[in-house]
XYZ file of C-alpha atoms in Angstrom:
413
model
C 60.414 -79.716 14.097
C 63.618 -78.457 15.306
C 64.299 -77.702 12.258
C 60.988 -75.662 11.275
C 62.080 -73.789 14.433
C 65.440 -72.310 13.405
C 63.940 -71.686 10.165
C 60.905 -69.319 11.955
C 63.845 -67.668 14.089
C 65.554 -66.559 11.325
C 62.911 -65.273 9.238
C 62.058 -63.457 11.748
C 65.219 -61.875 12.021
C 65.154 -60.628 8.928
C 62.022 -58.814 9.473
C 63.448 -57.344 12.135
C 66.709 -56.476 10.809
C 64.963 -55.382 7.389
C 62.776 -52.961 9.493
C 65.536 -51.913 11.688
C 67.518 -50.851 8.482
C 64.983 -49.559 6.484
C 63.943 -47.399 9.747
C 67.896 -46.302 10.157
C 68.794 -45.180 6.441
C 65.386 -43.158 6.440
C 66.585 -41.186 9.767
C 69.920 -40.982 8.430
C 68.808 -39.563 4.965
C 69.302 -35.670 4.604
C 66.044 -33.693 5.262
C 64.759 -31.872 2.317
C 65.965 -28.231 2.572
C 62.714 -26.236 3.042
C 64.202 -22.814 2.572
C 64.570 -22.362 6.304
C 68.331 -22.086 6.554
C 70.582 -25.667 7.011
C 68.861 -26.941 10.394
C 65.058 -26.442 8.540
C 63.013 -29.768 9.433
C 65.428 -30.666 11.621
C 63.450 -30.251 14.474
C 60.003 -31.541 14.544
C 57.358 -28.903 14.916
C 56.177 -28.726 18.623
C 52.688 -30.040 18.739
C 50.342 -28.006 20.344
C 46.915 -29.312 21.549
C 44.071 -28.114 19.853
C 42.451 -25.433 22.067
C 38.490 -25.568 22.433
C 36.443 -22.753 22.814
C 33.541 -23.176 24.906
C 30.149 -22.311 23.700
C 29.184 -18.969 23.967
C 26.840 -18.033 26.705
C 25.680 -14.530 25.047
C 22.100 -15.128 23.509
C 22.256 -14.472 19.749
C 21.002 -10.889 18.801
C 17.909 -10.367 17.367
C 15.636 -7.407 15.619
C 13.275 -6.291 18.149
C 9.907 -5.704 16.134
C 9.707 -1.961 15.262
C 7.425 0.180 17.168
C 5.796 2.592 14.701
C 5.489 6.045 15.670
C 2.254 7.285 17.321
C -0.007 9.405 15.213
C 0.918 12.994 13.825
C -1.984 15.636 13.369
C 0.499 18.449 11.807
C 1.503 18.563 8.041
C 4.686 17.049 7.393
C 5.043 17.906 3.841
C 8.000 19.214 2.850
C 9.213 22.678 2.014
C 9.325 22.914 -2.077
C 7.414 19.621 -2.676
C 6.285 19.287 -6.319
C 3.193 16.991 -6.319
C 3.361 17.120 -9.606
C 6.774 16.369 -10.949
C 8.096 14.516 -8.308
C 4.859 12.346 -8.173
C 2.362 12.746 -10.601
C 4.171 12.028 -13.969
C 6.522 9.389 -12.505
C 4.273 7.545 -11.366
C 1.510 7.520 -13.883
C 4.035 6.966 -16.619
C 5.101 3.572 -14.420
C 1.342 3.174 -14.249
C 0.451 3.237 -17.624
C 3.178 1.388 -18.711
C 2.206 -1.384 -17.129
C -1.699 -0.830 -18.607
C 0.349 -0.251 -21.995
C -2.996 -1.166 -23.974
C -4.584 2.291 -22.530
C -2.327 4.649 -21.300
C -4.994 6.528 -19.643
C -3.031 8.470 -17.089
C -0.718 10.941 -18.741
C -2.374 12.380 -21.418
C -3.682 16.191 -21.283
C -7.009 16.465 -20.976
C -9.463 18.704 -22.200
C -9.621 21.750 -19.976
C -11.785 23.573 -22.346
C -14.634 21.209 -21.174
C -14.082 21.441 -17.211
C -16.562 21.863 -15.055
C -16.204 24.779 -12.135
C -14.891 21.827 -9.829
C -11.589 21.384 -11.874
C -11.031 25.251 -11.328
C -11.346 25.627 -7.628
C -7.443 25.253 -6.608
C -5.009 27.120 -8.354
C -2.578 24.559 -7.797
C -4.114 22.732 -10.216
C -3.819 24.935 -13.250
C -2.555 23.614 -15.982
C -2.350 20.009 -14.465
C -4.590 18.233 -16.759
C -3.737 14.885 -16.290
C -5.486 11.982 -14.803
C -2.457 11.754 -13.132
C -2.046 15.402 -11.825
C -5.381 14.707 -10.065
C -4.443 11.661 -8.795
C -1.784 12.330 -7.112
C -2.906 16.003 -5.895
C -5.756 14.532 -4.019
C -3.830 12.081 -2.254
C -1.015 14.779 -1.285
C -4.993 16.834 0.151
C -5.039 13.479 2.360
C -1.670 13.481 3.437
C -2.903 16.848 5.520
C -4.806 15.780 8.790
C -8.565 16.729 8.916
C -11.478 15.342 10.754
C -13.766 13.151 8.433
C -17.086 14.387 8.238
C -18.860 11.057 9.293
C -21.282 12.300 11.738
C -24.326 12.056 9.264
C -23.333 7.972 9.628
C -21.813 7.746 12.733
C -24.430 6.139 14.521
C -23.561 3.190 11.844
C -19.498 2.573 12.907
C -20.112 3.557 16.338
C -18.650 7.270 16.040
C -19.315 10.317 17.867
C -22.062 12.013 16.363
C -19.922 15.529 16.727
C -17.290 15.293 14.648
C -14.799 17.932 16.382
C -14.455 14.843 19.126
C -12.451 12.970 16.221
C -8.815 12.486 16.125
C -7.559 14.276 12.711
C -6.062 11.712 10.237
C -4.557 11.281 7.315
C -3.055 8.943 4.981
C -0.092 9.250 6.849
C -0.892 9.848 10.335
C -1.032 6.318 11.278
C 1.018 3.210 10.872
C -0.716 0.586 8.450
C -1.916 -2.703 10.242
C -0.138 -6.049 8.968
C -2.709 -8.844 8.239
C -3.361 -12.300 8.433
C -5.473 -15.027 7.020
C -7.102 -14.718 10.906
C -7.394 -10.470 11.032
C -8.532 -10.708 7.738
C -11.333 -13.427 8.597
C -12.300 -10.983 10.822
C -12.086 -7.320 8.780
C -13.744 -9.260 5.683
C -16.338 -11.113 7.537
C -15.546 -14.078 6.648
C -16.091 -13.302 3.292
C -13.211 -13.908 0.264
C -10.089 -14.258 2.181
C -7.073 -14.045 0.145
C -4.229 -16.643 -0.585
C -1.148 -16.664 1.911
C 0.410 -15.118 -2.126
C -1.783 -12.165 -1.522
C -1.751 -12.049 2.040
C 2.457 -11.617 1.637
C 2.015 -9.173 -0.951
C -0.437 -7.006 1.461
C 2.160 -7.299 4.278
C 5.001 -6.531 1.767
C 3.156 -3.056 1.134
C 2.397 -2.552 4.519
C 5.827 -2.879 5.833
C 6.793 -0.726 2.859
C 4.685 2.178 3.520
C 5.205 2.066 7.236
C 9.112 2.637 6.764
C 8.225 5.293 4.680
C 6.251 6.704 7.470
C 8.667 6.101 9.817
C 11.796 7.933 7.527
C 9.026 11.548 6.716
C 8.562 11.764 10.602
C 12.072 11.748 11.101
C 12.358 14.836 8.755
C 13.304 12.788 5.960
C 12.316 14.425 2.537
C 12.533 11.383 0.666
C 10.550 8.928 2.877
C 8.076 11.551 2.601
C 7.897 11.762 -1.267
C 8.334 8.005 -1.380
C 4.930 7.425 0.718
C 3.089 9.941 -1.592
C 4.350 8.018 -4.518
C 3.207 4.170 -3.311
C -0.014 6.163 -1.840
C -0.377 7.384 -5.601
C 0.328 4.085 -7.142
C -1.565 2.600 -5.381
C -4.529 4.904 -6.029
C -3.850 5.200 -9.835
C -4.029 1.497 -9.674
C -7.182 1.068 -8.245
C -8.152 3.534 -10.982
C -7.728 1.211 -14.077
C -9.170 -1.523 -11.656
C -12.318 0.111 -11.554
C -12.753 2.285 -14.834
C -10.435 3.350 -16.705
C -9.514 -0.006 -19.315
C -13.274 0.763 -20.079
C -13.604 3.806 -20.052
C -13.791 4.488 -23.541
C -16.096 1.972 -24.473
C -19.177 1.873 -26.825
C -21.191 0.882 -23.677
C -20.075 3.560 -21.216
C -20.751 5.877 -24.574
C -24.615 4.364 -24.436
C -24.963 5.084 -20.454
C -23.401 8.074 -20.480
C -26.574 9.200 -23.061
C -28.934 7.471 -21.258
C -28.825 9.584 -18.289
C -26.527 12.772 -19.065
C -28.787 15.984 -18.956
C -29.039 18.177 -21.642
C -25.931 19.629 -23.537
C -23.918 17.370 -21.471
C -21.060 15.212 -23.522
C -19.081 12.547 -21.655
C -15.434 13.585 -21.428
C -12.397 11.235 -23.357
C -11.412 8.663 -20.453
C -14.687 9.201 -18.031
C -16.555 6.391 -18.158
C -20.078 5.343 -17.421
C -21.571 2.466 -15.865
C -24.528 0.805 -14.801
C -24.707 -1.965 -12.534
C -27.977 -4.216 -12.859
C -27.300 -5.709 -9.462
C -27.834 -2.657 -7.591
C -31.136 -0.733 -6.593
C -31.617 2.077 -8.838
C -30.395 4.563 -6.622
C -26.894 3.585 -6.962
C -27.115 1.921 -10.173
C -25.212 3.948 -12.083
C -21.428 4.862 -11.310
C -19.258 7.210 -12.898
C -15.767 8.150 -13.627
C -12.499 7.350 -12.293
C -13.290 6.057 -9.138
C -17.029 5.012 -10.405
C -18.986 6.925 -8.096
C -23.131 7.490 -7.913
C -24.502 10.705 -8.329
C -26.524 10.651 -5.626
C -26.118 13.553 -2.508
C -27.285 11.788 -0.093
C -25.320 8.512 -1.076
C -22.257 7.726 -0.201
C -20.801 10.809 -1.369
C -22.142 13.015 0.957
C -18.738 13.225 3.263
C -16.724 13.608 0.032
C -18.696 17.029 -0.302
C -18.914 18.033 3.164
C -15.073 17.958 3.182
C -14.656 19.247 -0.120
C -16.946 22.650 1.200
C -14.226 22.939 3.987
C -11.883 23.127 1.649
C -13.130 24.943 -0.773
C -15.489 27.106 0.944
C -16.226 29.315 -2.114
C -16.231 26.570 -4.904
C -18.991 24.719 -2.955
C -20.847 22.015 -3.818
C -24.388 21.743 -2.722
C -25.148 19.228 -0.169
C -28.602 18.045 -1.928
C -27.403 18.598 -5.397
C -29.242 16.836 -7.927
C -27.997 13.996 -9.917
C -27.848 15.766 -12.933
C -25.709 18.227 -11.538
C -23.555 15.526 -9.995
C -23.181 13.726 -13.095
C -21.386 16.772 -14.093
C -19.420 17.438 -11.273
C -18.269 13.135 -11.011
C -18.291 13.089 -14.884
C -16.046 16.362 -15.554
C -13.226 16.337 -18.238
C -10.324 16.733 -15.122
C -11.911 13.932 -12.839
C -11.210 16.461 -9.622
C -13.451 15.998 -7.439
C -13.867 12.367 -8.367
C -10.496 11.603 -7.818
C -11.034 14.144 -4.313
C -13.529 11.603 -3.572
C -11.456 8.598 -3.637
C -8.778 9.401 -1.504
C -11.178 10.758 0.918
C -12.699 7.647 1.317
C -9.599 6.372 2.029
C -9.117 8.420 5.117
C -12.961 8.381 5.841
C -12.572 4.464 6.203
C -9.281 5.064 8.275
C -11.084 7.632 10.433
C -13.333 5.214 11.218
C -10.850 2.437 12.525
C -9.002 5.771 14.750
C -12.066 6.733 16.220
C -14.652 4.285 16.389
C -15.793 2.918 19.962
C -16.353 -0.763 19.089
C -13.939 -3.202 17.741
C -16.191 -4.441 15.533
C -15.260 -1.306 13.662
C -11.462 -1.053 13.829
C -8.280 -3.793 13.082
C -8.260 -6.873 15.090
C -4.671 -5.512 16.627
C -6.567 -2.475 18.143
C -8.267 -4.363 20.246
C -6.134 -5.160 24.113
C -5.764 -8.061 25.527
C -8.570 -7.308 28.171
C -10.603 -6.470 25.444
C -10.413 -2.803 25.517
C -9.717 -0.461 22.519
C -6.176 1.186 22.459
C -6.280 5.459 22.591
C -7.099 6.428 18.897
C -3.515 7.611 18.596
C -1.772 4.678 19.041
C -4.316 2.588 16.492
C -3.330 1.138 12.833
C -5.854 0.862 10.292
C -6.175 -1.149 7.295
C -7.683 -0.702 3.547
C -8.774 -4.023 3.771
C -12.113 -3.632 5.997
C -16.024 -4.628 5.062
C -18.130 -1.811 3.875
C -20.166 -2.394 6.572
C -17.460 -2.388 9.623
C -15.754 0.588 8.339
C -17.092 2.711 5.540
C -14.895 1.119 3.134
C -16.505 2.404 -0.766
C -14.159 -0.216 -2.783
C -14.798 -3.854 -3.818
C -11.359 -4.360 -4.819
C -10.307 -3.336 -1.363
C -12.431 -5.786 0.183
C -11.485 -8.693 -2.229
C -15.130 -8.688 -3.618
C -14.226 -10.432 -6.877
C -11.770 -12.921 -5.465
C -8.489 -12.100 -7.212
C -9.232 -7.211 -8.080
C -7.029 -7.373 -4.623
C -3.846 -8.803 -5.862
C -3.733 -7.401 -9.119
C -4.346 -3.876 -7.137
C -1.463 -4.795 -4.973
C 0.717 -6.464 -7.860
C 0.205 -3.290 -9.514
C 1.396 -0.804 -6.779
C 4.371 -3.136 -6.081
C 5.590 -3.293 -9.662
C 8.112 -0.489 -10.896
C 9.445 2.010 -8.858
């Protein structure tokens, strides 16, 4: 045992002295020469504790939501805007590209075959395009004016006297974002959208309002840049609802069936007749597929086009042969007049309307009250019967016309 003793002791020793050693020739061994003069490593770096900084107690900085500008009732249009070469043919030919199949929008048309209508701005001559008329009727509704709704205003809950109404425009107001909810509510309950379409809606939206925002500043381009989506969006809704048949066989047999005499349906106008509606309103023409009928639907369309164009007139209780002229003409002007006008007319409805059953969801307070017409949005995307809305595809009628209308104005520049 003793034994087995002395033997532990001494093996352990030699650990020690083996560690001892091996501890004493590293320390004695020559540092490597880092470059920092004969006494480099020679001194072990200091150690400093590692310092912690405390949280911060500033609250992170976020976007406050923009609040759009109230409404405008003066022209903003710029001094030396060209409608027509810094909209019109930009924008159709991004238009028609993307309808490659037609390529309705930019060709000339035939002014030898224009009714009086097409001659009643000089602005106009020679600006035969689809396009040309297009985009010169929205830059009309870019101007405030007072919609003439007071024929129909018992039916939105309007002022019967229509000098009471706030002026609008396309531009005047901010556009209303939407939801699956507002739109529950503008559509009835009818054909809501997908949350695809929905985002595509607000992406336009939010697009036009900072264009809005920029041409109230002064800003030249936000103002042409408006007028162009505005145009898009209108030349859009064009091939939505005539213009890839416009050319057709059929609208060729409709347009004899009911054209009076020496009458010849234009290149591009098209004719339609819709067996689901009365016979009153069954057939539509043109562009924006509009009856000839004066005391239809149209009736604002000419009240405001006689303010206008108080010597170019159109009769209030023209027939329907004479309207099928006038909507069926070889320059679409007053057709495409129309359109845009109901545009605004269904705007002017949401500004001035006394009822929110009539106006966005986000007019309406939280006591329940409306807010003053100028500081309303408004919305494409109402029923017919809330806000004097003329377009299916605006109200989603078919279930998809809406995003390919929107798809459309978002594609290209």
């Amino acid at each position: 045992m003793k034994t087995q003793k002395s033997t532990t002791n001494i093996l352990m020793a030699l650990l020690v002295t083996t560690t001892v050693s091996s501890t004493t020739f590293a320390m004695a061994k020559k540092p490597v020469n880092s470059g920092g003069g004969s006494n480099a490593g020679t001194t072990p770096p200091a150690t400093t504790p590692p310092t912690t900084t405390p949280p911060s107690t500033t609250p992170p900085t976020t976007t406050p939501p923009v609040r759009e500008p109230a409404a405008v009732t003066d022209s903003i249009t710029p001094e030396g805007f060209n409608v027509f070469s810094e909209v019109a043919y930009p924008v159709g030919g991004v238009v028609d590209t993307r309808y490659s199949n037609y390529r309705e929008l930019l060709p000339v048309r035939n002014a030898q075959e224009a009714h009086a209508t097409d001659k009643c701005d000089t602005n106009l001559d020679t600006n035969d395009r689809f396009a040309d008329r297009i985009a010169y009727a929205v830059e009309l509704k870019m101007q405030p004016s007072k919609a003439q709704l007071g024929y129909v205003a018992s039916y939105f809950n309007l002022n019967k006297d229509v000098n009471t109404y706030l002026p609008n425009s396309l531009i005047s107001h901010p556009l209303c974002n939407v939801t699956s909810s507002t739109l529950n509510t503008t559509f009835a309950g009818k054909n809501i959208p997908s949350a695809a379409t929905i985002k595509k809606i607000n992406d336009f939206t939010n697009l036009m309002n900072g264009y809005r925002r920029e041409a109230l500043s002064g800003n030249r381009e936000g103002y042409v840049k408006a007028s162009k989506l505005w145009s898009k969006f209108m030349m859009c809704l064009s091939y939505m609802e005539s213009l890839t048949t416009a050319d057709t066989a059929k609208a060729q047999r409709v347009a004899d069936k009911y054209g009076p005499s020496g009458y010849r349906r234009p290149a591009g106008v098209n004719f339609y007749e819709d067996p689901n509606q009365p016979a009153e309103s069954r057939l539509n023409i043109g562009l924006f597929q509009f009856t000839p009928d004066a005391g239809g639907n149209i009736q604002a369309c000419i009240r405001e086009w006689n303010q206008l164009y108080p010597k170019c007139g159109i009769k209030t209780n023209a027939s329907q042969s004479e309207l099928i002229r006038v909507l069926g003409s070889s320059l679409q002007t007053f057709n495409a007049f129309c359109a845009a006008a109901k545009v605004t007319g269904s705007f002017a409805v949401q500004v001035n309307a006394t009822s929110s059953k009539n106006t966005h969801p986000y007019n309406v307070k939280s006591n329940g009250s409306l807010k003053a017409p100028a500081e309303r949005c408004v919305s494409p995307h109402m029923s017919v019967g809330r806000s004097y809305n003329h377009f299916g595809p605006f109200q989603n009628t078919s279930g998809f016309t809406l995003d390919n209308i929107i798809s459309c104005t978002m594609a290209g520049e």
